[in-house]
PDB file of C-alpha atoms in Angstrom:
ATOM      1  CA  UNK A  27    -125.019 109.730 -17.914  1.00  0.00           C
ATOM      2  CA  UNK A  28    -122.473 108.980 -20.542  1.00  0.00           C
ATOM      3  CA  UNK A  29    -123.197 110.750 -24.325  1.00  0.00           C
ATOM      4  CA  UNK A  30    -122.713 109.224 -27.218  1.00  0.00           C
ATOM      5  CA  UNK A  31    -119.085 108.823 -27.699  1.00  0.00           C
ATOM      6  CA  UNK A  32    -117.314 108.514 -31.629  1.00  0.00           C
ATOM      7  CA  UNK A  33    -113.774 108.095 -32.476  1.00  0.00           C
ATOM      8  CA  UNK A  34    -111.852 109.132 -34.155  1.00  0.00           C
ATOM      9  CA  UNK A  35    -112.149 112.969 -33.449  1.00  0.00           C
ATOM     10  CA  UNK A  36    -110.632 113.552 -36.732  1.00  0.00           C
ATOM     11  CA  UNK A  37    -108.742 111.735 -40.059  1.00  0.00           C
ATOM     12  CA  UNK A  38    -106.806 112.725 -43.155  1.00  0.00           C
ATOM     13  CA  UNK A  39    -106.616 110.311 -45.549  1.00  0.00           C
ATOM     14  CA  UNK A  40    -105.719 110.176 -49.490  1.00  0.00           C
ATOM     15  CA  UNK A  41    -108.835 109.406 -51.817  1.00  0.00           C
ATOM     16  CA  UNK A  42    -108.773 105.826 -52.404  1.00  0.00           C
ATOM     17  CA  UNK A  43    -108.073 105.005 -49.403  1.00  0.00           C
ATOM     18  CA  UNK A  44    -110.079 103.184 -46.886  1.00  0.00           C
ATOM     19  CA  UNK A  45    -111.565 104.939 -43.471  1.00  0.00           C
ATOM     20  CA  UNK A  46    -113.733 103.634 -40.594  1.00  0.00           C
ATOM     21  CA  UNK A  47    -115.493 105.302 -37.640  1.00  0.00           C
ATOM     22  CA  UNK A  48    -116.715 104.347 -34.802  1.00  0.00           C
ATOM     23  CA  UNK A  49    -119.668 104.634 -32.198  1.00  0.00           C
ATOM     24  CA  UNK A  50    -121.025 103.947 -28.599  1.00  0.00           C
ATOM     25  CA  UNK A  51    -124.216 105.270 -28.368  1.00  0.00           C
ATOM     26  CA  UNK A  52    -125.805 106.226 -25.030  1.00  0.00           C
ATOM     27  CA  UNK A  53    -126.509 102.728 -23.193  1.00  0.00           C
ATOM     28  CA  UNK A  54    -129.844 101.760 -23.220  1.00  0.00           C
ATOM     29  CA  UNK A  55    -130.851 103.630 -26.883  1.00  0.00           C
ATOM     30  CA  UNK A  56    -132.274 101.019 -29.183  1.00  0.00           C
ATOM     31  CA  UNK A  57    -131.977 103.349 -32.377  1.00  0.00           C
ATOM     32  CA  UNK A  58    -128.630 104.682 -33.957  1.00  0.00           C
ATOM     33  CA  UNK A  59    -128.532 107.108 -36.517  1.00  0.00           C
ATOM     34  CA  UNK A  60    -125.314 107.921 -38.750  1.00  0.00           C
ATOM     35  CA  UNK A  61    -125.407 111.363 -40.239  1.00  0.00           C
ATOM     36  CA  UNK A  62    -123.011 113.203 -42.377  1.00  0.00           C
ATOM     37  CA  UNK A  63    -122.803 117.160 -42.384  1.00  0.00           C
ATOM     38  CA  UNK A  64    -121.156 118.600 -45.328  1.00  0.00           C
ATOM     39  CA  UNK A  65    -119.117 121.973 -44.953  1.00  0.00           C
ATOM     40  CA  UNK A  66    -122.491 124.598 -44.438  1.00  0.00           C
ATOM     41  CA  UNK A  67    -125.230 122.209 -44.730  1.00  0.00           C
ATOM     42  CA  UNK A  68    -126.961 120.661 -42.035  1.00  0.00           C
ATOM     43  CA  UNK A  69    -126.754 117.166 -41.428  1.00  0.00           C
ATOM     44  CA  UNK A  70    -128.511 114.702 -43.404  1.00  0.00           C
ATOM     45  CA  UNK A  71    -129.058 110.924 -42.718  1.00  0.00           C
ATOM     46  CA  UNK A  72    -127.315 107.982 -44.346  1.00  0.00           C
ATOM     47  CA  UNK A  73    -128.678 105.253 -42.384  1.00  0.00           C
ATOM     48  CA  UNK A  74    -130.609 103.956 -39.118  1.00  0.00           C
ATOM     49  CA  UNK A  75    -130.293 101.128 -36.885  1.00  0.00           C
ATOM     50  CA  UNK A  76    -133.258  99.678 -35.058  1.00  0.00           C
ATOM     51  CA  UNK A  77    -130.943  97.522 -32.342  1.00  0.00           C
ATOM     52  CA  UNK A  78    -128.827  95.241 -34.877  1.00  0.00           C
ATOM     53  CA  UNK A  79    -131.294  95.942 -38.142  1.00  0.00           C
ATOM     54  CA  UNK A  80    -131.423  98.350 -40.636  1.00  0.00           C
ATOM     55  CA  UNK A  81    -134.249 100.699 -40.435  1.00  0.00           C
ATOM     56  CA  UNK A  82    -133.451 103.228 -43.438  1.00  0.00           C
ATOM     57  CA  UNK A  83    -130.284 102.953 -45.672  1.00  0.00           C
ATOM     58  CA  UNK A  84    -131.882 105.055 -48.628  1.00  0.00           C
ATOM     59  CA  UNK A  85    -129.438 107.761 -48.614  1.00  0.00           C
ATOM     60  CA  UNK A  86    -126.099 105.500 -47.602  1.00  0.00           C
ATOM     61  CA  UNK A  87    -123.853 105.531 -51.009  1.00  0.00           C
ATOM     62  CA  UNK A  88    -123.853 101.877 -51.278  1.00  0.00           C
ATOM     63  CA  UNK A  89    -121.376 101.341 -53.633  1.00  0.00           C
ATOM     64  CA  UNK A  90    -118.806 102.880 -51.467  1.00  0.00           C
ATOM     65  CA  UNK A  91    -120.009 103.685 -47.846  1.00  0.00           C
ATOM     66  CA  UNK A  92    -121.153 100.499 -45.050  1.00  0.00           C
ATOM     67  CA  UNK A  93    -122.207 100.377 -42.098  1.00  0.00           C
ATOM     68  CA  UNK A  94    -122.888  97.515 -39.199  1.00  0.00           C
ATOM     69  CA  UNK A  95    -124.324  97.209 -35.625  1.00  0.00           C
ATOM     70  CA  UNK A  96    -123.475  93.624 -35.310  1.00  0.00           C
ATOM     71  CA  UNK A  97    -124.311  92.973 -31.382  1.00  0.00           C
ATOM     72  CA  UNK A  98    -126.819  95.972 -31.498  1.00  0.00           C
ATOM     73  CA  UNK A  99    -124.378  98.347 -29.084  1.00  0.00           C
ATOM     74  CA  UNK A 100    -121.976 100.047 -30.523  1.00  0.00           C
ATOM     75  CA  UNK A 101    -122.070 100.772 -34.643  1.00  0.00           C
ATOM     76  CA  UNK A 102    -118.794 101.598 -37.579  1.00  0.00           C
ATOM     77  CA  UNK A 103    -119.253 103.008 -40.486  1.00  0.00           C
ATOM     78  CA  UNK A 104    -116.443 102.454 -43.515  1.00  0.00           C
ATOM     79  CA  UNK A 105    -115.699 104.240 -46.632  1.00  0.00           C
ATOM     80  CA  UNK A 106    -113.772 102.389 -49.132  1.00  0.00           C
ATOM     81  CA  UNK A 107    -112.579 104.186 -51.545  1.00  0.00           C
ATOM     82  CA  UNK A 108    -112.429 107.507 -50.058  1.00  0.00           C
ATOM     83  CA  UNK A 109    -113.470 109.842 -52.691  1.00  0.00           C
ATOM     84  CA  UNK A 110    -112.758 113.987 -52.124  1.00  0.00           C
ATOM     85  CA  UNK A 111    -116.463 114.589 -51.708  1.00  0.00           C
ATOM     86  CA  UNK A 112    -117.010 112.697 -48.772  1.00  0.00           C
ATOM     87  CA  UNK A 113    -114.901 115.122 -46.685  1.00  0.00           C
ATOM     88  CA  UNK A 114    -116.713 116.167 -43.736  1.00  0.00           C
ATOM     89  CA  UNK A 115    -118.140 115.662 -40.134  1.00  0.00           C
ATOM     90  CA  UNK A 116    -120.000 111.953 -39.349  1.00  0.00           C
ATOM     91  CA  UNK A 117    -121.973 112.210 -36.872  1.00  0.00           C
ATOM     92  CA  UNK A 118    -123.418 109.326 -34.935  1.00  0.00           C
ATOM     93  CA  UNK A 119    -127.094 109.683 -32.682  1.00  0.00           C
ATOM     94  CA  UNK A 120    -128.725 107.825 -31.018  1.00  0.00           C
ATOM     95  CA  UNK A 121    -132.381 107.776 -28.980  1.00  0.00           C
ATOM     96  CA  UNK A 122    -134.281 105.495 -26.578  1.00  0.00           C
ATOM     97  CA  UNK A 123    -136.473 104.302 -30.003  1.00  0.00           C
ATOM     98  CA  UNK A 124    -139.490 103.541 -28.297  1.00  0.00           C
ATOM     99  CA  UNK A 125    -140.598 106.858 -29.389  1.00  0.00           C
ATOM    100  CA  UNK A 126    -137.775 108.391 -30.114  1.00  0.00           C
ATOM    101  CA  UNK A 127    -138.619 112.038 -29.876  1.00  0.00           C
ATOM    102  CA  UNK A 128    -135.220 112.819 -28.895  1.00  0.00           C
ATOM    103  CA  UNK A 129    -131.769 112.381 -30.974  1.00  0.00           C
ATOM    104  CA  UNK A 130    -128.460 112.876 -28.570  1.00  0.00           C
ATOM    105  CA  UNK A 131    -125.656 113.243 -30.684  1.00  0.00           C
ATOM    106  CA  UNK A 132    -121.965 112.901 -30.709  1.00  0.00           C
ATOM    107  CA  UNK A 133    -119.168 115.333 -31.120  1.00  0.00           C
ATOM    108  CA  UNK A 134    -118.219 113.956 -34.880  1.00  0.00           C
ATOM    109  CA  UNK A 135    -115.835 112.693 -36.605  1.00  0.00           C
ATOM    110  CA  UNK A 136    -114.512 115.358 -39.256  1.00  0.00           C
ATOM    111  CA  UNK A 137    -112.677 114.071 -42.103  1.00  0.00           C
ATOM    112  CA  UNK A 138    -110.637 115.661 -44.856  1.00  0.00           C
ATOM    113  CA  UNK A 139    -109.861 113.396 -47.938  1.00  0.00           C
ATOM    114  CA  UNK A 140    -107.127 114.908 -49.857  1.00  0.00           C
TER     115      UNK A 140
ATOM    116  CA  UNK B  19    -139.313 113.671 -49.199  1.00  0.00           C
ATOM    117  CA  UNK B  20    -139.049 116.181 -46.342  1.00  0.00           C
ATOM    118  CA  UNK B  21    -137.774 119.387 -46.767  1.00  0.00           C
ATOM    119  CA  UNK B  22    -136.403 122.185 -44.337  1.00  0.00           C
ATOM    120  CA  UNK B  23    -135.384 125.788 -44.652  1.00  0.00           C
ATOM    121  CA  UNK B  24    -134.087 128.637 -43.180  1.00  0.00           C
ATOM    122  CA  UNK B  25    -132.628 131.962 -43.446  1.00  0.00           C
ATOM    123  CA  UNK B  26    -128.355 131.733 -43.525  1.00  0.00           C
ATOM    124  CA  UNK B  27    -127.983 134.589 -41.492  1.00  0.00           C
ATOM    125  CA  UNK B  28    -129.704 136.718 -38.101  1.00  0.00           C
ATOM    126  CA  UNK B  29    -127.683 139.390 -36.874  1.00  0.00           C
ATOM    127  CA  UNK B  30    -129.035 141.034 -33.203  1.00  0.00           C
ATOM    128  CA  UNK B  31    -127.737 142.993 -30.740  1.00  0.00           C
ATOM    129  CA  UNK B  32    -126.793 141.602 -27.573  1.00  0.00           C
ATOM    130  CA  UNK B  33    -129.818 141.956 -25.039  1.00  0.00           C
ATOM    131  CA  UNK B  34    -132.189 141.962 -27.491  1.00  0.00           C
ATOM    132  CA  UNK B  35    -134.567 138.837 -29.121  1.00  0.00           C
ATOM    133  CA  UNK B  36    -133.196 136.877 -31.760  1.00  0.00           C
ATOM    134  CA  UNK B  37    -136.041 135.222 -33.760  1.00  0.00           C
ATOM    135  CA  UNK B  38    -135.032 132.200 -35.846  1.00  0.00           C
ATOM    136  CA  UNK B  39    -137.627 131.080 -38.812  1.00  0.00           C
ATOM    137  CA  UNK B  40    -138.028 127.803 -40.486  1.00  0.00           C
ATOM    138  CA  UNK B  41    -140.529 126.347 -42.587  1.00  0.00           C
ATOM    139  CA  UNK B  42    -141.220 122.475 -43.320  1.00  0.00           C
ATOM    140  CA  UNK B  43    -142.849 120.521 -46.200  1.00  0.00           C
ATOM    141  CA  UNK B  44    -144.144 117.395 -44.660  1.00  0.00           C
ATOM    142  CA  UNK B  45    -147.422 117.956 -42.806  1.00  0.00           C
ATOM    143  CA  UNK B  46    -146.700 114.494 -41.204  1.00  0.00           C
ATOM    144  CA  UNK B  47    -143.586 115.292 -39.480  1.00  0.00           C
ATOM    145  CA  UNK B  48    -144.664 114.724 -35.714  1.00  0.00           C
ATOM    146  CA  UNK B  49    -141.622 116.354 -33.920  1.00  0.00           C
ATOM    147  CA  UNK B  50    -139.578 119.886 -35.053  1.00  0.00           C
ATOM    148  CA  UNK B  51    -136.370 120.220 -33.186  1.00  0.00           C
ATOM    149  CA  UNK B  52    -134.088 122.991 -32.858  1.00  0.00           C
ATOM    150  CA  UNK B  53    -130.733 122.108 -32.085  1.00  0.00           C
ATOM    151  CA  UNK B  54    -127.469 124.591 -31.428  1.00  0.00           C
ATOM    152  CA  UNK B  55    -124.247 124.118 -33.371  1.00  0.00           C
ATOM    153  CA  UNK B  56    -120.683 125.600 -32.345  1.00  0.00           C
ATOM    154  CA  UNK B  57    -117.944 125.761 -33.885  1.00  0.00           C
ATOM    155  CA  UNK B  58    -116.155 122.709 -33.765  1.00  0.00           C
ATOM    156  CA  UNK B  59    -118.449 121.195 -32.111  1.00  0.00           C
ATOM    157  CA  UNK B  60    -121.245 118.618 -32.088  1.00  0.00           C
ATOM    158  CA  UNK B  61    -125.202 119.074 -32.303  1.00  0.00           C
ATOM    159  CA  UNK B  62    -126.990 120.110 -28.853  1.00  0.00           C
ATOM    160  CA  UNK B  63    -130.507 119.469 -28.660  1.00  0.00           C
ATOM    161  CA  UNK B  64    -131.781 122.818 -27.521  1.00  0.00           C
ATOM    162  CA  UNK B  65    -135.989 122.288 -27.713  1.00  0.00           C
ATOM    163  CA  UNK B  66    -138.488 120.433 -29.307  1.00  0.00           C
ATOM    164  CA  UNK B  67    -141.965 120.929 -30.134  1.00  0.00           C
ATOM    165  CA  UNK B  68    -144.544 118.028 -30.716  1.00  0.00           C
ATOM    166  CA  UNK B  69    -146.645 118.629 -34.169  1.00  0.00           C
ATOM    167  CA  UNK B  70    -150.370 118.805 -31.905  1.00  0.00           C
ATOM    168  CA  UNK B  71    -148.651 121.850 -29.815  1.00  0.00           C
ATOM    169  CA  UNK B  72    -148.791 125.168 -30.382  1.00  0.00           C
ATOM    170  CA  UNK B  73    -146.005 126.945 -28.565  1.00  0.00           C
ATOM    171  CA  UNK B  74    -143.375 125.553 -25.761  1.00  0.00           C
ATOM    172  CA  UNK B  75    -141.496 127.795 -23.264  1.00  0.00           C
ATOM    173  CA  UNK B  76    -138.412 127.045 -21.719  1.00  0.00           C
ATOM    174  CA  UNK B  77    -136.690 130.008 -19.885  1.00  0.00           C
ATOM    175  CA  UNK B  78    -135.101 132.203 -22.397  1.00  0.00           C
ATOM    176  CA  UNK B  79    -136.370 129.665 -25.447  1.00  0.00           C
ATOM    177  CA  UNK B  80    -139.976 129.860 -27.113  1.00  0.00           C
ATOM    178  CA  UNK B  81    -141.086 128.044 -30.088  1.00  0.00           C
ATOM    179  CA  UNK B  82    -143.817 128.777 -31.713  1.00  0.00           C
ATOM    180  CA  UNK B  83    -145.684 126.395 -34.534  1.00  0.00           C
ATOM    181  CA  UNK B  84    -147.744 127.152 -37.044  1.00  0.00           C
ATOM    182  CA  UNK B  85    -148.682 123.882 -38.278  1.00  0.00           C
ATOM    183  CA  UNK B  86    -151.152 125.206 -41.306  1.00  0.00           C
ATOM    184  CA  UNK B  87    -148.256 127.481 -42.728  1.00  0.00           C
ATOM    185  CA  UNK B  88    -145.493 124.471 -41.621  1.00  0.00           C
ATOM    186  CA  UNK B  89    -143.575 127.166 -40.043  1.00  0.00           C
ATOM    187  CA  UNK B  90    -141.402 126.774 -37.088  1.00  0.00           C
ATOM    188  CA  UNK B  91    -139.575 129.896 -35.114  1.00  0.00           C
ATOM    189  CA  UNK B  92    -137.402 129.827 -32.150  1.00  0.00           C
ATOM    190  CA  UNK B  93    -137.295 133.121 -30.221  1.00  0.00           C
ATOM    191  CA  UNK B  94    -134.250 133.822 -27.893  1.00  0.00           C
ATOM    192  CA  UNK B  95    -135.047 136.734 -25.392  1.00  0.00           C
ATOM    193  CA  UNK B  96    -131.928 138.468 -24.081  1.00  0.00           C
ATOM    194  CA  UNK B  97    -129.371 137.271 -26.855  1.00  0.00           C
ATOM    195  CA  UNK B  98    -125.609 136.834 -25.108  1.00  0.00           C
ATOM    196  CA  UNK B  99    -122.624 136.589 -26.801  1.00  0.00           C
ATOM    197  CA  UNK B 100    -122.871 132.915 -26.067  1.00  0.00           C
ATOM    198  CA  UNK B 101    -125.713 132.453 -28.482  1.00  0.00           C
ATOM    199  CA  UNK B 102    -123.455 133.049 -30.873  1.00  0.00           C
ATOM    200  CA  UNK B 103    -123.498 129.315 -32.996  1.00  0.00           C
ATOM    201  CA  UNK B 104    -125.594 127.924 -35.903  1.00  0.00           C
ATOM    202  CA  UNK B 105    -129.053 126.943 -35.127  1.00  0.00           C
ATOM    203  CA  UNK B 106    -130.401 123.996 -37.314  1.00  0.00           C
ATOM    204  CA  UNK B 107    -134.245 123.390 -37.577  1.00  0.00           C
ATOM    205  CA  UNK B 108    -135.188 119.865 -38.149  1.00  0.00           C
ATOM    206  CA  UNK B 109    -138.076 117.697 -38.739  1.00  0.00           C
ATOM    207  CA  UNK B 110    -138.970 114.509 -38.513  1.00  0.00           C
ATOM    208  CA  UNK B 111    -141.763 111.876 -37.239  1.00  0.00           C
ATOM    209  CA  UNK B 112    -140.604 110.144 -34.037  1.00  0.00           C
ATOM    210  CA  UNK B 113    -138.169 107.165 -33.959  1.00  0.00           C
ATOM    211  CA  UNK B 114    -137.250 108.003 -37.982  1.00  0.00           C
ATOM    212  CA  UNK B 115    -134.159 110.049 -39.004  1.00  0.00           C
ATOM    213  CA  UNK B 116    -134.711 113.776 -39.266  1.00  0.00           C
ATOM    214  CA  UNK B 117    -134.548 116.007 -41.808  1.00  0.00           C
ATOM    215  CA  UNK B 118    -132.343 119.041 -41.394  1.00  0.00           C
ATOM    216  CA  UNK B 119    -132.421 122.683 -42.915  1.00  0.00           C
ATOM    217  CA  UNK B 120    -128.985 123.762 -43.496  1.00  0.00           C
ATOM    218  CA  UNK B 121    -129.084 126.379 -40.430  1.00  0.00           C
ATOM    219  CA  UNK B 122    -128.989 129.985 -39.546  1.00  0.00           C
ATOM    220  CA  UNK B 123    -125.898 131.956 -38.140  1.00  0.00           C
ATOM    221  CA  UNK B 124    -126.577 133.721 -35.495  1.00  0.00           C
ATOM    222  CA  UNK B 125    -124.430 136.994 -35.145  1.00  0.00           C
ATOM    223  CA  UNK B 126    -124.253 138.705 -31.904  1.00  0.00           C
ATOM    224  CA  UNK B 127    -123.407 142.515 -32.103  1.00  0.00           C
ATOM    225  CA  UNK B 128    -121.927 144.195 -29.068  1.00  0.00           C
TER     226      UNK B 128
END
């Protein structure tokens, strides 16, 4: 079975700039997850898709950071501007969501803005 | 809101048990996870623990819950030099997002 694949592996961009990463969870898993994992801290959530709907967006910096699951499959999350404190690894999950005891994630997209 | 912590560092010597703590705030929290971190790599799922169970065995793996004191441990019997990674407790209640602690190192000694 095919995990949860993300791309790109990794991106340096300029603040200001504009990023976007991308998604396939595992096929069949209703419920994607979006994480980011600072340098030394554990991952924390930014936002949850139940198919094509938002679950939880409470910790997604809205004024900057979006996110979209539009056909309920694969998911891409944008950062626009970049800003030097968003450097670090995304990481996308996903899980059946019936009762979801179990988040599969993917290897992460690690970015440095500079 | 949930909250998740753990000790930075655990330093063993190889063929002996490594014992990983972590302690939760939300008595809710139905699952606690512990998941394996290398570097440069993604999160592996290593065990999980439903909130009504007490302890779970899984060849060289046991967690153990104490779900009055919200504490969590993950016991590794026969430590390698391939446990060598960052293990990350985490909580959470079923299909919602979980709640990390910020994980412990695990150093290996020869």
């Amino acid at each position: 079975e095919a995990g949860v694949a993300q791309s790109p592996r990794y991106k340096i961009i300029e603040k200001r700039q504009s990023v976007a990463f991308w998604c396939n969870p595992i096929s069949g898993h209703a419920t994607l997850y979006w994480y980011q994992q600072i340098l030394g801290q554990g991952p924390k959530l930014l936002i949850q898709f139940q198919n094509n709907g938002v679950v939880d967006d409470s910790q997604l910096p809205k004024d900057r950071f979006s996110a979209e699951r539009l056909k309920g499959v694969d998911s891409t999350l944008k950062i626009q501007p970049a800003k030097l404190e968003d450097s670090a690894v995304y990481l996308c999950a996903s899980s059946v969501g019936d009762r979801g005891e179990t988040q599969y994630f993917g290897p992460g997209t690690r970015l440095l803005v500079l | 809101g949930e909250d998740v912590e753990q000790s930075l560092f655990l330093s063993v010597r190889e063929g002996d048990s490594s014992v990983i703590n972590c302690t939760y705030t939300d008595s809710s929290s139905t699952y606690l996870y512990w998941y394996k971190q290398e570097p440069g790599a993604g999160l592996q799922l290593l065990t999980y623990i439903f909130s009504n169970m007490d302890m779970k065995q899984d060849q060289r793996l046991t967690v153990l819950l104490n779900k009055k004191d919200k504490h969590l441990s993950l016991r590794i019997a026969d430590t390698q030099t391939g446990d060598s990674a960052i293990y990350f407790c985490a909580a959470g209640g079923g299909a919602d997002g979980l709640t990390f602690g910020k994980g412990t190192h695990l150093i290996i000694q020869p």
